[in-house]
PDB file of C-alpha atoms in Angstrom:
ATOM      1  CA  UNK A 190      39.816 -46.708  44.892  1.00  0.00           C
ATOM      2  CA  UNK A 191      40.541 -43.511  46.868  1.00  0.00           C
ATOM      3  CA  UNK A 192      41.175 -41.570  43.510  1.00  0.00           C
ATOM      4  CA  UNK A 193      37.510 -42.598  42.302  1.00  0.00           C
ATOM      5  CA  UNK A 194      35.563 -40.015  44.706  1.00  0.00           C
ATOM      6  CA  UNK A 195      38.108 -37.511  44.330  1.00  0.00           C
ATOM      7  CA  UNK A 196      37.500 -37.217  40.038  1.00  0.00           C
ATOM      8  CA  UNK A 197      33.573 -37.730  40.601  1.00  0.00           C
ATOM      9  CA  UNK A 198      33.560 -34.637  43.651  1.00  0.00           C
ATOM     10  CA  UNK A 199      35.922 -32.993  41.042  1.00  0.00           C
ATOM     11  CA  UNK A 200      33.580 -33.863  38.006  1.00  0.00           C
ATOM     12  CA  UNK A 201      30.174 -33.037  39.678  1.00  0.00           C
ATOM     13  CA  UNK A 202      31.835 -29.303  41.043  1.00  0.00           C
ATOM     14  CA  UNK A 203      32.419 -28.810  37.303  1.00  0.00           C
ATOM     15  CA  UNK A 204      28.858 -29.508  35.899  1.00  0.00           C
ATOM     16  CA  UNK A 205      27.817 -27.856  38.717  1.00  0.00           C
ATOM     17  CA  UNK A 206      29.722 -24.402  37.638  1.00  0.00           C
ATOM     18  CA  UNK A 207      28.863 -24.912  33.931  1.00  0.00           C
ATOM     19  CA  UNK A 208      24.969 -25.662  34.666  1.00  0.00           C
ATOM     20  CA  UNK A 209      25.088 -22.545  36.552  1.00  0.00           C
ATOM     21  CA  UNK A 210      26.795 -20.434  33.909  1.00  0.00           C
ATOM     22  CA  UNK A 211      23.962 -21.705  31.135  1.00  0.00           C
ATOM     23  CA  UNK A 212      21.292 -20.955  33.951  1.00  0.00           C
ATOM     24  CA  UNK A 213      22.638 -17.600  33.988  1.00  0.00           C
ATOM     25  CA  UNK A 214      23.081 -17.001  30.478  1.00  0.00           C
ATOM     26  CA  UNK A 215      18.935 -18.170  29.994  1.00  0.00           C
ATOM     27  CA  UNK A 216      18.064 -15.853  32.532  1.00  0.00           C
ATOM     28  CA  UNK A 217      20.115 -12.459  30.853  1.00  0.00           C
ATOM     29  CA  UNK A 218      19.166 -13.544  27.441  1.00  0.00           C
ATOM     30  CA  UNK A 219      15.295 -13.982  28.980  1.00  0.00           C
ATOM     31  CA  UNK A 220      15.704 -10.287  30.044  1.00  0.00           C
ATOM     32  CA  UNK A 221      17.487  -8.782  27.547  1.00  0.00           C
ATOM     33  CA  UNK A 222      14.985 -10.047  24.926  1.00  0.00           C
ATOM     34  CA  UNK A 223      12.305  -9.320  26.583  1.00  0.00           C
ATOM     35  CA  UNK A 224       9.363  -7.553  24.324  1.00  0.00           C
ATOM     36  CA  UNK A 225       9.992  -4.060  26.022  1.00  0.00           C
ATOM     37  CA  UNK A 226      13.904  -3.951  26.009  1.00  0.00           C
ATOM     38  CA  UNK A 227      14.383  -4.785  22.180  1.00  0.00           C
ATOM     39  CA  UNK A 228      11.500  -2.459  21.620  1.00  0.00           C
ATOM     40  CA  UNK A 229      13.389   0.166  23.866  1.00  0.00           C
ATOM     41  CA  UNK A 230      16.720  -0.844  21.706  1.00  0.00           C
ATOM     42  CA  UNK A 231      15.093  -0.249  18.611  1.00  0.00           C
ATOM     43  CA  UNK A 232      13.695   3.119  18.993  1.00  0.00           C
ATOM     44  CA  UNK A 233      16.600   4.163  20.402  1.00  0.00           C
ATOM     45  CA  UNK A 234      18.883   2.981  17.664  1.00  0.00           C
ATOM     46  CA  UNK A 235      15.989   4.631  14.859  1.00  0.00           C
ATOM     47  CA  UNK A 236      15.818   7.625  17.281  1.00  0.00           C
ATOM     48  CA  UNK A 237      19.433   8.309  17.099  1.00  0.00           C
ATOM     49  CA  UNK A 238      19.335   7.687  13.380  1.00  0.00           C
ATOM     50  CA  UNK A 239      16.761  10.077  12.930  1.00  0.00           C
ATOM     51  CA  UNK A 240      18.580  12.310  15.100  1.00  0.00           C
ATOM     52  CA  UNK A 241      21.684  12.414  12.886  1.00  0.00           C
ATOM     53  CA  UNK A 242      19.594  12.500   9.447  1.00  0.00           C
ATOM     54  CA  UNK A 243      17.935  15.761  10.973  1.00  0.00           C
ATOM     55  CA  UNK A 244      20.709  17.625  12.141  1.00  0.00           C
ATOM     56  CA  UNK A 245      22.601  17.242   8.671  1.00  0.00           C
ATOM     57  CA  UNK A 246      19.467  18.007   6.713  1.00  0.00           C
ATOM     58  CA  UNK A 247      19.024  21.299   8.748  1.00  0.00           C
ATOM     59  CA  UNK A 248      22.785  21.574   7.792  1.00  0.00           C
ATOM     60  CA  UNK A 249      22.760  21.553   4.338  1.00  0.00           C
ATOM     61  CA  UNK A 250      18.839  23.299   4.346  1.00  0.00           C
ATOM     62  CA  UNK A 251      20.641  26.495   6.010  1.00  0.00           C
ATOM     63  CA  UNK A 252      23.423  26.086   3.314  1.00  0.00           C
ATOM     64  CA  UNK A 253      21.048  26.186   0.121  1.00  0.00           C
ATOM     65  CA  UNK A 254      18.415  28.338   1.443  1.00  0.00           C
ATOM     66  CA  UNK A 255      17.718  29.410  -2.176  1.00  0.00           C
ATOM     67  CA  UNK A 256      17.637  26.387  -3.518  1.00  0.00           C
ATOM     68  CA  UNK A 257      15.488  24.959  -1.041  1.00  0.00           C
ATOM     69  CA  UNK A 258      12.856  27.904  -1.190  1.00  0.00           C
ATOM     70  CA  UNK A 259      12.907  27.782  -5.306  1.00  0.00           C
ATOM     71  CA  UNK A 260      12.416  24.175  -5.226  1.00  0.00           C
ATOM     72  CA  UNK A 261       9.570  24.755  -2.557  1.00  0.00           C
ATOM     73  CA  UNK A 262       7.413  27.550  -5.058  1.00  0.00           C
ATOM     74  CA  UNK A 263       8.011  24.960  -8.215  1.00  0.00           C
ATOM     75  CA  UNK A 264       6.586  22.473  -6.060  1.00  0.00           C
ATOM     76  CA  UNK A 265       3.503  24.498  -5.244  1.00  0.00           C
ATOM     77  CA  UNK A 266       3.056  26.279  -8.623  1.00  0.00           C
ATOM     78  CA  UNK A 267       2.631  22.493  -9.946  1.00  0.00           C
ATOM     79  CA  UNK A 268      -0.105  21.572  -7.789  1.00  0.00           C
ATOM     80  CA  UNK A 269      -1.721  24.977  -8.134  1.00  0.00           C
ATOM     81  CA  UNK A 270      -1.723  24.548 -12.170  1.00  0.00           C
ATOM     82  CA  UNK A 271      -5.180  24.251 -12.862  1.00  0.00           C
ATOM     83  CA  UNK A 272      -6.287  27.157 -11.247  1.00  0.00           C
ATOM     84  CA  UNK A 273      -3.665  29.106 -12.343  1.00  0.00           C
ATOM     85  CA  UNK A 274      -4.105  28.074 -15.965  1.00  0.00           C
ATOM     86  CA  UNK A 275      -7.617  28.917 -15.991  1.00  0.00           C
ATOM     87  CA  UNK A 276      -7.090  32.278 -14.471  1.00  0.00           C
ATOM     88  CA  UNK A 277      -4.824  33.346 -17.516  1.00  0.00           C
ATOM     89  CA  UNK A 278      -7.866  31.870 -20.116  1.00  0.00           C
ATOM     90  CA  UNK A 279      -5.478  28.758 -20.617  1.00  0.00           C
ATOM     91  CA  UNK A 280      -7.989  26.384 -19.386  1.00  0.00           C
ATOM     92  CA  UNK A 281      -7.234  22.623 -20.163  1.00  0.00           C
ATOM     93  CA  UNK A 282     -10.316  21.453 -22.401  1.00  0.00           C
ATOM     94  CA  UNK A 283     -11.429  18.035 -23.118  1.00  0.00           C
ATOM     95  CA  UNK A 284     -10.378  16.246 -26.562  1.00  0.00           C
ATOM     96  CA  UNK A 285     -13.534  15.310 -27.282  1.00  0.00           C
ATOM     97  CA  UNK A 286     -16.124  17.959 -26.694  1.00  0.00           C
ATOM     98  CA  UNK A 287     -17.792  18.072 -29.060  1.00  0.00           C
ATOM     99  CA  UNK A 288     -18.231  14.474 -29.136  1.00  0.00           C
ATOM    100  CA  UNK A 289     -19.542  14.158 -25.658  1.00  0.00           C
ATOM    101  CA  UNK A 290     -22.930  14.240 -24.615  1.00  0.00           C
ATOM    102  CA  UNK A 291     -24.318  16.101 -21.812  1.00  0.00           C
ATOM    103  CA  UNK A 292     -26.967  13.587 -19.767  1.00  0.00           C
ATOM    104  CA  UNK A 293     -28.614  17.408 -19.279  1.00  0.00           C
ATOM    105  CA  UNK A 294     -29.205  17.523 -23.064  1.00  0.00           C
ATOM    106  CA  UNK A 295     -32.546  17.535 -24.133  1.00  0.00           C
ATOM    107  CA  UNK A 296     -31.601  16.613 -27.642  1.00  0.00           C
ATOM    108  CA  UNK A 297     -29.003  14.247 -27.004  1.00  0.00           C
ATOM    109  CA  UNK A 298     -29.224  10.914 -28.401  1.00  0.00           C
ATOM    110  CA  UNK A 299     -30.950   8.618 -25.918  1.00  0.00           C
ATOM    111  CA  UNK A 300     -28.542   5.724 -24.255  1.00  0.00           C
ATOM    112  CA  UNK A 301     -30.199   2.200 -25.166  1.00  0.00           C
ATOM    113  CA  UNK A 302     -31.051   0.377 -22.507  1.00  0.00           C
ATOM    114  CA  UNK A 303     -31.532  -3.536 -21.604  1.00  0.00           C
ATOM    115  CA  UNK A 304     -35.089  -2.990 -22.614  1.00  0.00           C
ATOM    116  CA  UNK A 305     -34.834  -1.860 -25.648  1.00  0.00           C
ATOM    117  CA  UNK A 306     -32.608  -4.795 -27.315  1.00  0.00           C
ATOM    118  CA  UNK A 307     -35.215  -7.148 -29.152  1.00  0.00           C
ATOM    119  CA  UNK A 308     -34.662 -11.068 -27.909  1.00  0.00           C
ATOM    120  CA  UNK A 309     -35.799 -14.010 -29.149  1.00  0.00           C
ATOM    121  CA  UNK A 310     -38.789 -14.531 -27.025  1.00  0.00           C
ATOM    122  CA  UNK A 311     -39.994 -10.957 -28.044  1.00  0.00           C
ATOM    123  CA  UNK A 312     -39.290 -11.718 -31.707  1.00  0.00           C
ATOM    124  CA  UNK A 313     -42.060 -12.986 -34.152  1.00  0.00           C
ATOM    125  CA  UNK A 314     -42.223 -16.549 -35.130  1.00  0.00           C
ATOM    126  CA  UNK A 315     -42.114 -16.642 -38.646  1.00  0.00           C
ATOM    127  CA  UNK A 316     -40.282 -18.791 -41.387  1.00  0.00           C
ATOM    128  CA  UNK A 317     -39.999 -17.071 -44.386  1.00  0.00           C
ATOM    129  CA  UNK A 318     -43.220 -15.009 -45.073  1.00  0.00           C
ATOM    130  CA  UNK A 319     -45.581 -16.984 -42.788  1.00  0.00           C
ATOM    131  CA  UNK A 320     -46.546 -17.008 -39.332  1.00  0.00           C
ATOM    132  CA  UNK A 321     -45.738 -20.443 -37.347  1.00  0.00           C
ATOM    133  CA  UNK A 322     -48.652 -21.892 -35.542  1.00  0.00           C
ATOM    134  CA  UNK A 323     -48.103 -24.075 -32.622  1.00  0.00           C
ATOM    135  CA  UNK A 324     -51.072 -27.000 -32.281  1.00  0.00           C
ATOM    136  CA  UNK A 325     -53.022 -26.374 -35.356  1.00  0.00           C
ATOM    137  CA  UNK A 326     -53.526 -27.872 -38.322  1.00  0.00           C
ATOM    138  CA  UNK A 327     -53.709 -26.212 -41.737  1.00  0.00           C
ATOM    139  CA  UNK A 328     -56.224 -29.302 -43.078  1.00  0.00           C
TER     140      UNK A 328
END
């Protein structure tokens, strides 16, 4: 019977260390995902990304400084194309113009409109060549 409380002692010391090692582990895993350490975590990671993608950019933009400054006037001819096509009488022109009408035309063709479309209520009641009558009697 003496070796009985020497196994429990022995026992209860170890569940003691191992409940202290999982309180442990909860509490660094409590702090280390807390909402302001991953978010410090992950703009440091993207920060040092970013970091890296702009140093080698600058890199290889000092390398090709022609081809980055041709690339750059294509670019801006393109959106300027309009303009620059009407100022040389080049002027893009619709397909249809002569088909459209102006709404400022005076002679244009007027739109019909919802009031204009004859219904059946405005229509007159006739069959064949002769007026219907509703309620009288042709006696």
């Amino acid at each position: 019977m003496s070796d009985q409380p020497a196994e429990f002692l022995e026992d209860r010391a170890l569940r003691d260390a191992a409940r202290a090692v999982l309180l442990a582990d909860i509490d660094h895993a409590r702090g280390s995902l807390s909402g302001k350490k991953v978010a410090a975590r992950v703009a440091g990671t993207i920060g040092d990304g970013a970091k890296d993608v702009i140093d080698v950019a600058k890199t290889h933009a000092h390398d090709n400084r022609g081809i980055l400054a041709a690339i750059i006037a294509v670019l801006a001819i393109w959106f300027a194309r309009e303009p620059l096509l009407e100022i040389f009488g080049r002027g893009t022109e619709p397909e249809d113009a002569d088909e459209q009408v102006s709404e400022d035309d005076p002679e244009a063709a007027p739109a019909a409109s919802a009031n204009d479309i004859e219904t059946p209520q405005d229509a007159p009641e006739t069959v064949g060549e002769e007026p219907l009558t509703t309620g009288e009697s042709n006696d």
